[in-house]
Structure formats: C-alpha cells, structure tokens
Amino acid sequence: MPGELYDYIVSILAVGIIFVSGVLAIPAINFINMRQVDEQQLRNTALNVFNAILLGAGSPADWGSVFPFEPESVDFFGLAYAGQSSLYVLDADKLQRLDELGPSFITYEEVKEKLGLEEYGFNLKIFRPFRVDWAIELDPDDESVWFAVNVSRNEDQRPLPNAEIKSTILATARNVNPKGDPIYRVTSPSVYFTDALGFCEANESIDVPSDYILDSALALLEVSVAGMSTIVTAQTSLEYQNLLKIHTFGDTITLTFREDNETDPATWERRVLDISSYNYDEITQIFDGREALPPDLKITQGIGYETWSSVFPGLATTNPMLLLFTLRVKNPNRLIIIPGPFSLWDAATVFDFGPESGQKGYAAVKLRRYVVFSSMTFVAELTLWKE
C-alpha cells in the first residue's frame, strides 16, 4: 500500500508539472508564432513595395521627364523606364526627381503616401556592384596627372584583381599671365588592369603650351569586372561640385548654382563654355558657349540659388552616361569641369533616398536587386520597417 500511494502521488505531481509547463509554454509559442507572422508580413510588404518601385513606371508613365514638374501630377509612383522591354531598367529622370536639391522634386512623405506606406518607413539606396576607391594628383612640373584606384567587393572589401580600367583625362590649365585665357585638354582613352591586390595606378602626360600651368584634372574611369561596368569620376578639386547642381529631365538640362561669396560680385559670374556628353569613351559636344547668343552665356549672377535651363533636342534619346560642363569663372580666371547629374565620384553609393533606419528595436527587412540606368549596372537596396 505505501508503495502504491507513493506511485500515485508521483504521478499526480508529474501530471501537474506537465500541465503547468503547457500553460506557460502556450503564450510563449503564440508570441513566437505572432512574431514570425509579423516578420513574414513585413517581408511580403517589402517585396511588393520593391517590385512596385523597380518594375512599375508609375502614372503618368513619363512623370519624371515632365518639365516643369508638379508632384501632385503623379498618381502612382514607380521608377521603371516606360516602354522598356527589359526588367529592372530604371528611369534616370525619375531618380533625379527624388533629389531635394533639384529645382522641383517629390518628397519622401509624398512617395510614402503614393505607395500606401503610411504605417511604414523605408530607405532606398543605389550603389555600385563593386567598390572603387580612388586618388588623383597633379604634377605641374612634369605636366602630368597621376591617379590610382582600388577595386574591391562591397560586402567585405576583398580585392578584385584583373579589373579593367579605361581612363580618359580632362585637364585644365591657366596662363601664367593673369589676363591670358585658360585652356583644357582631353587625353585619348588608355586601358589598365588591377593587380592581385585590386590596385592600379598610372601617370598620364598632358600636352600644354610652355606659358601654361596645370590647374585641375578630372579622370573618367570606366571600371569593368565580370562583364559589369561602372563610371567613376575622380577629380582633383571635389569642392567644385558645390558650385553646380546638374539635372536632366527628358531633353531639358537644368543647372542650379550656389554662391556664398557676398563680398566680390565679380566672383558670382558663371559662364558656360562647353557642354559635352560621355558614352563609352566617346565625348560629344552638345553645346558651345562661345557660339551662343549672347556670346559666353551667363548662367547666374547674385547671391543664393539661381537656376538656368535649356532644351537640347535628342538628349533623352542618346541617354548619355554622364554630362560634362566646362565653366569659366573669375578671380582667378580659370576653367572648371563638373560632371553630372549623379554623384559618380563616390566610391560606392551614388543615390540615397529616405531616412537611414527605423526606431531602435523595430524589425527591418532589407532586399537587394541588380538594376540598370544610364547604361550602367548598379545594386538597388530597399530597407523597410514598421513605424
């Protein structure tokens, strides 16, 4: 009898422990299941949003190319190039409409509303398929330009050997006589390859007259790895980028200037000497300021932002990789060459839209996809979170 009673008590305790454990475990299991469901819903939402942005042209289909632009005219948001048979080809005009430094743009909050993301936050980045770090220097005594590049993977910075580098150098020179006209020179394309450490350097001579001295240089570096190419613009004077903001919308080129110097009105003057397009080693002039009416067309005078725009028929059809603007400025009298419209001098990221991340502790989903615009391959990255 005592043994049977002992077994009975033990069995009751065991059943009780199992019951209590089940009662405690059920809420935990439910919480885990709910969390998994929420994360799956977030992934599904992120995938739908990503497809809507990258595969949808929006409405109207050419909303990015309309000039002048009104955000209210956009019924549906999408960045795909209208009429393109290939998938994941983006419209560069639409991307530029997301730039808050542009003459007219669509805001982050407006994009969220048009995508139906009132309860979500997101960030859209576009970066190169590989990282390209660069350096460039002038050697006025030797009349040459030295540049170096490191090509590596974005994820872990592992070097990429045997990457092809096609370089074209645009250099400006000023006369030792302050009243002399500045000049610029363009070199023929040269081809180099990175070594086992992903490194490449070169020194290219610039032919200038004896009474001239090199003033600045811009290296157009077309970097190719495993069939994918990207353009990097290495420049000796990156501060020049602060003087001019370049946008293209269809056949319209728009320049927005920023001038902070309020002491000497002569330094506010900007004159366009040349506008050229660049496509696969080929530089084509599309505007000659010396033949414009009036001659040496002035872009801006005064303090603050000034905007100039002009239509260049056929520009959208040629779809150039980038545009090159040669400006003549005073004090000192010199030439400035500025590429655009995208920030192709950055080692990796060329476009960033939206806040960086959600609130601390909130789950976020990150998706990536290869995309093409301006005839170059990039990686688009969407980060989505619940607010």
XYZ file of C-alpha atoms in Angstrom:
387
model
C 0.000 0.000 0.000
C 2.667 2.628 0.833
C 4.371 1.912 -2.469
C 1.169 2.305 -4.437
C 0.404 5.555 -2.615
C 3.891 6.819 -3.400
C 3.477 5.992 -7.092
C 0.096 7.721 -7.122
C 1.499 10.927 -5.603
C 4.420 10.979 -8.045
C 2.075 10.540 -10.999
C -0.131 13.408 -9.797
C 2.920 15.684 -9.435
C 4.181 14.706 -12.905
C 0.813 15.461 -14.484
C 0.715 18.797 -12.641
C 4.173 19.755 -13.845
C 3.255 18.875 -17.431
C 0.020 20.881 -17.162
C 1.730 23.964 -15.700
C 4.528 23.747 -18.283
C 1.966 23.597 -21.078
C 0.064 26.573 -19.718
C 3.271 28.620 -19.550
C 4.551 27.451 -22.924
C 1.411 28.210 -24.916
C 1.717 32.031 -24.584
C 5.421 31.832 -25.480
C 4.666 29.712 -28.534
C 1.894 32.074 -29.549
C 4.251 35.047 -29.149
C 6.898 33.381 -31.319
C 4.309 32.462 -33.932
C 2.896 36.005 -33.963
C 6.379 37.437 -34.318
C 7.126 35.079 -37.209
C 3.856 36.060 -38.852
C 4.663 39.777 -38.428
C 8.142 39.298 -39.902
C 6.721 37.334 -42.839
C 4.147 40.070 -43.437
C 6.933 42.655 -43.346
C 8.931 40.642 -45.889
C 5.898 40.312 -48.130
C 5.207 44.040 -47.901
C 8.853 44.855 -48.634
C 8.842 42.568 -51.693
C 5.627 44.126 -53.017
C 6.973 47.647 -52.476
C 10.321 46.766 -54.078
C 8.575 45.358 -57.159
C 6.275 48.373 -57.361
C 9.275 50.733 -57.301
C 11.571 48.805 -59.653
C 9.061 47.250 -62.070
C 6.344 49.909 -62.137
C 6.660 53.014 -64.302
C 4.084 54.897 -62.261
C 1.380 57.112 -63.670
C 1.806 59.028 -65.855
C 4.477 56.704 -67.250
C 6.858 59.582 -68.059
C 6.219 61.588 -64.890
C 9.937 62.174 -64.246
C 10.599 63.782 -67.630
C 7.807 66.351 -67.494
C 9.158 69.890 -67.187
C 8.082 71.904 -65.270
C 7.165 69.254 -62.704
C 4.315 69.167 -60.174
C 4.361 66.332 -57.583
C 0.556 66.387 -57.485
C 0.515 65.170 -61.093
C 1.958 61.780 -60.054
C -0.936 59.363 -59.464
C 1.158 56.241 -58.928
C 4.847 56.011 -58.027
C 7.353 53.832 -59.864
C 10.917 54.246 -61.160
C 10.925 51.851 -64.127
C 11.745 53.185 -67.579
C 8.493 53.352 -69.543
C 8.356 51.269 -72.705
C 11.452 49.247 -71.826
C 11.092 45.531 -72.603
C 13.817 44.504 -70.130
C 13.064 44.280 -66.434
C 14.744 46.353 -63.727
C 15.731 49.200 -66.035
C 15.221 52.466 -64.151
C 14.468 55.939 -65.462
C 17.279 58.360 -64.532
C 14.850 61.300 -64.789
C 12.598 59.775 -62.126
C 15.542 59.134 -59.808
C 16.528 62.787 -60.094
C 13.016 63.832 -59.065
C 13.856 62.397 -55.628
C 16.693 64.899 -55.133
C 15.616 67.636 -52.710
C 18.334 69.921 -54.104
C 16.686 69.856 -57.513
C 14.515 72.632 -58.969
C 11.337 70.561 -58.408
C 11.038 67.216 -56.648
C 8.743 64.765 -54.908
C 9.261 64.426 -51.150
C 9.754 61.306 -49.054
C 6.353 61.737 -47.368
C 4.651 62.123 -50.757
C 6.309 58.932 -52.024
C 5.176 57.047 -48.901
C 1.618 58.208 -49.471
C 1.599 57.196 -53.137
C 2.990 53.758 -52.225
C 0.459 53.300 -49.413
C 3.170 53.111 -46.738
C 1.633 55.378 -44.101
C 2.486 52.839 -41.358
C 5.962 52.043 -42.676
C 9.295 53.729 -43.191
C 11.797 52.923 -45.918
C 15.184 53.779 -47.366
C 16.243 53.295 -50.981
C 19.944 53.148 -51.859
C 21.665 52.590 -55.167
C 25.338 51.692 -55.183
C 27.944 50.217 -57.494
C 28.199 46.426 -57.933
C 31.739 46.797 -56.543
C 33.639 49.448 -54.627
C 36.118 51.785 -56.348
C 38.350 53.926 -54.116
C 40.479 56.464 -55.954
C 43.124 59.155 -55.651
C 44.291 61.738 -58.185
C 47.036 64.368 -58.167
C 48.581 66.940 -60.483
C 52.278 67.208 -61.228
C 52.590 70.712 -62.767
C 56.355 70.428 -63.125
C 56.119 67.182 -65.081
C 52.899 68.276 -66.836
C 51.176 65.024 -65.935
C 48.254 63.598 -63.954
C 48.704 60.653 -61.573
C 45.758 58.532 -60.466
C 45.274 55.294 -58.561
C 42.277 53.041 -57.889
C 41.459 50.163 -55.551
C 38.676 47.874 -56.744
C 37.069 45.626 -54.132
C 33.853 43.845 -53.189
C 31.197 45.876 -51.429
C 30.422 43.256 -48.803
C 33.843 42.516 -47.339
C 36.263 44.777 -49.280
C 38.105 41.776 -50.702
C 40.259 42.929 -53.636
C 39.139 42.281 -57.208
C 42.157 41.515 -59.418
C 42.267 41.934 -63.188
C 39.561 44.607 -63.230
C 39.758 46.636 -66.445
C 40.258 50.393 -66.077
C 39.643 52.659 -69.083
C 40.745 56.195 -68.323
C 40.113 59.494 -70.081
C 41.690 62.586 -68.526
C 40.239 66.084 -68.837
C 42.718 68.668 -67.566
C 42.511 72.459 -67.326
C 45.483 74.831 -67.456
C 45.854 78.540 -66.787
C 48.183 81.043 -68.375
C 50.997 82.448 -66.244
C 49.713 85.822 -67.439
C 46.526 86.507 -65.406
C 44.920 88.078 -68.485
C 45.556 85.023 -70.652
C 42.713 82.662 -71.492
C 42.589 79.310 -69.662
C 42.510 76.116 -71.738
C 41.614 72.461 -71.308
C 42.936 69.232 -72.774
C 41.404 65.762 -73.252
C 43.576 62.637 -73.479
C 42.862 59.582 -75.601
C 41.420 56.595 -73.682
C 44.008 54.313 -72.046
C 43.475 50.803 -70.654
C 44.925 49.411 -67.418
C 44.273 46.397 -65.169
C 44.302 45.944 -61.397
C 46.910 43.667 -59.837
C 46.368 40.764 -57.410
C 45.521 43.280 -54.661
C 42.925 45.066 -56.774
C 45.237 48.073 -57.184
C 46.108 50.075 -60.277
C 47.978 53.346 -60.787
C 49.064 55.325 -63.831
C 50.680 58.583 -64.819
C 49.450 60.321 -67.972
C 51.175 63.286 -69.650
C 49.204 66.397 -70.585
C 50.370 68.489 -73.534
C 50.108 72.193 -72.619
C 51.955 75.271 -74.007
C 55.118 76.435 -72.243
C 53.420 79.524 -70.784
C 50.629 77.449 -69.167
C 50.473 75.505 -65.897
C 48.121 72.650 -64.992
C 45.263 73.810 -62.773
C 42.859 70.859 -62.296
C 42.064 67.412 -63.655
C 39.075 65.098 -63.969
C 39.631 61.388 -64.682
C 36.744 59.479 -66.244
C 37.367 55.902 -65.117
C 35.277 53.153 -66.687
C 35.777 50.129 -64.425
C 34.689 46.669 -65.628
C 34.514 43.474 -63.571
C 32.983 40.198 -64.817
C 31.054 41.928 -67.575
C 29.658 44.696 -65.345
C 30.857 48.270 -65.867
C 30.597 51.465 -63.882
C 31.881 55.011 -64.293
C 33.897 56.793 -61.609
C 34.709 60.496 -61.823
C 37.941 61.204 -59.938
C 38.564 64.918 -59.540
C 41.437 66.918 -58.061
C 39.032 69.600 -56.771
C 35.878 67.996 -55.393
C 34.797 71.322 -53.911
C 33.829 72.328 -57.450
C 30.827 70.040 -57.053
C 29.424 72.527 -54.534
C 29.267 75.231 -57.202
C 26.841 73.491 -59.504
C 23.948 71.030 -59.290
C 23.123 69.277 -62.561
C 19.789 67.708 -63.511
C 18.394 66.336 -66.755
C 14.687 65.816 -67.400
C 13.921 64.479 -70.862
C 15.633 66.851 -73.299
C 15.918 69.601 -70.669
C 19.149 70.346 -68.806
C 18.771 72.313 -65.583
C 21.683 73.863 -63.680
C 21.288 75.101 -60.114
C 24.089 77.197 -58.629
C 25.008 78.041 -55.089
C 27.207 81.082 -54.385
C 28.134 82.029 -50.820
C 30.605 84.806 -51.572
C 28.880 88.111 -50.779
C 31.959 90.332 -50.937
C 33.006 90.445 -54.578
C 30.226 90.451 -57.228
C 32.751 89.507 -59.921
C 33.135 86.040 -58.366
C 29.422 85.387 -58.768
C 29.697 85.229 -62.536
C 29.444 81.829 -64.206
C 29.730 81.311 -67.962
C 29.149 78.034 -69.790
C 31.967 77.373 -72.218
C 31.067 73.825 -73.202
C 28.579 71.018 -72.502
C 29.520 67.520 -73.659
C 28.070 64.038 -73.233
C 30.132 60.943 -72.406
C 29.280 57.446 -73.663
C 31.793 54.584 -73.619
C 34.987 56.572 -74.245
C 33.244 58.935 -76.661
C 32.924 62.617 -75.762
C 30.433 64.568 -77.904
C 29.925 68.307 -77.662
C 26.262 69.286 -77.426
C 26.659 72.989 -76.577
C 29.338 75.560 -77.436
C 29.036 78.639 -75.241
C 31.399 80.600 -77.473
C 28.879 80.384 -80.301
C 25.810 81.017 -78.152
C 23.728 84.152 -78.365
C 24.680 86.193 -76.485
C 28.343 85.049 -76.537
C 29.651 83.457 -73.336
C 26.163 82.883 -71.971
C 25.922 83.905 -68.322
C 24.278 81.364 -66.068
C 23.968 83.223 -62.806
C 24.648 86.459 -61.014
C 23.734 87.423 -57.475
C 23.526 85.739 -54.096
C 21.882 82.398 -53.327
C 20.444 79.812 -55.673
C 19.948 80.637 -59.332
C 18.581 78.224 -61.921
C 19.132 78.026 -65.652
C 17.574 75.522 -68.037
C 17.572 74.861 -71.754
C 16.192 72.225 -74.134
C 18.610 70.062 -76.140
C 16.585 68.066 -78.701
C 17.556 64.392 -78.807
C 19.279 64.336 -75.416
C 16.889 61.791 -73.920
C 17.270 59.520 -76.955
C 21.072 59.381 -76.687
C 20.768 58.634 -72.920
C 24.367 59.651 -72.041
C 26.198 58.034 -69.154
C 27.051 61.479 -67.847
C 27.349 65.106 -68.895
C 30.459 67.280 -68.628
C 30.142 71.025 -68.026
C 33.070 73.361 -68.608
C 32.553 76.682 -66.825
C 34.670 79.810 -66.964
C 34.957 81.691 -63.683
C 36.895 84.705 -62.456
C 39.217 85.586 -59.575
C 41.301 83.830 -60.659
C 40.445 83.423 -64.315
C 40.161 79.647 -64.745
C 38.113 76.760 -66.135
C 36.111 74.309 -64.037
C 34.889 70.943 -65.345
C 31.971 69.402 -63.452
C 30.358 66.006 -64.242
C 26.746 65.097 -63.560
C 23.964 64.512 -62.899
C 24.701 61.726 -60.362
C 27.437 61.707 -57.710
C 29.663 59.292 -59.601
C 32.741 60.349 -57.625
C 31.573 58.366 -54.581
C 33.388 55.067 -54.020
C 30.177 53.047 -53.645
C 26.835 54.835 -53.137
C 25.505 57.026 -55.927
C 21.937 57.557 -54.661
C 20.260 57.605 -51.237
C 16.610 58.414 -50.500
C 14.801 58.327 -47.168
C 15.922 58.042 -43.514
C 18.645 55.592 -42.612
C 16.711 53.201 -40.361
C 13.623 52.672 -38.229
C 13.241 53.100 -34.491
C 15.579 51.135 -32.272
C 14.296 47.656 -31.583
C 11.970 47.549 -34.592
C 12.398 44.755 -37.104
C 13.523 45.750 -40.594
C 13.724 43.878 -43.896
C 16.458 44.527 -46.458
C 16.192 43.499 -50.118
C 18.692 43.909 -52.977
C 18.452 43.661 -56.737
C 20.641 44.458 -59.762
C 19.242 47.372 -61.777
C 20.335 49.355 -64.832
C 20.127 53.056 -65.596
C 22.200 55.365 -67.794
C 23.581 52.182 -69.435
C 25.307 51.124 -66.191
C 24.635 48.281 -63.749
C 24.001 49.115 -60.095
C 22.603 47.447 -56.983
C 19.310 48.770 -55.600
C 18.732 48.180 -51.883
C 15.399 48.683 -50.100
C 15.160 48.709 -46.299
C 11.594 48.623 -44.911
C 10.398 48.786 -41.314
C 7.121 49.165 -39.414
C 6.716 52.513 -37.697
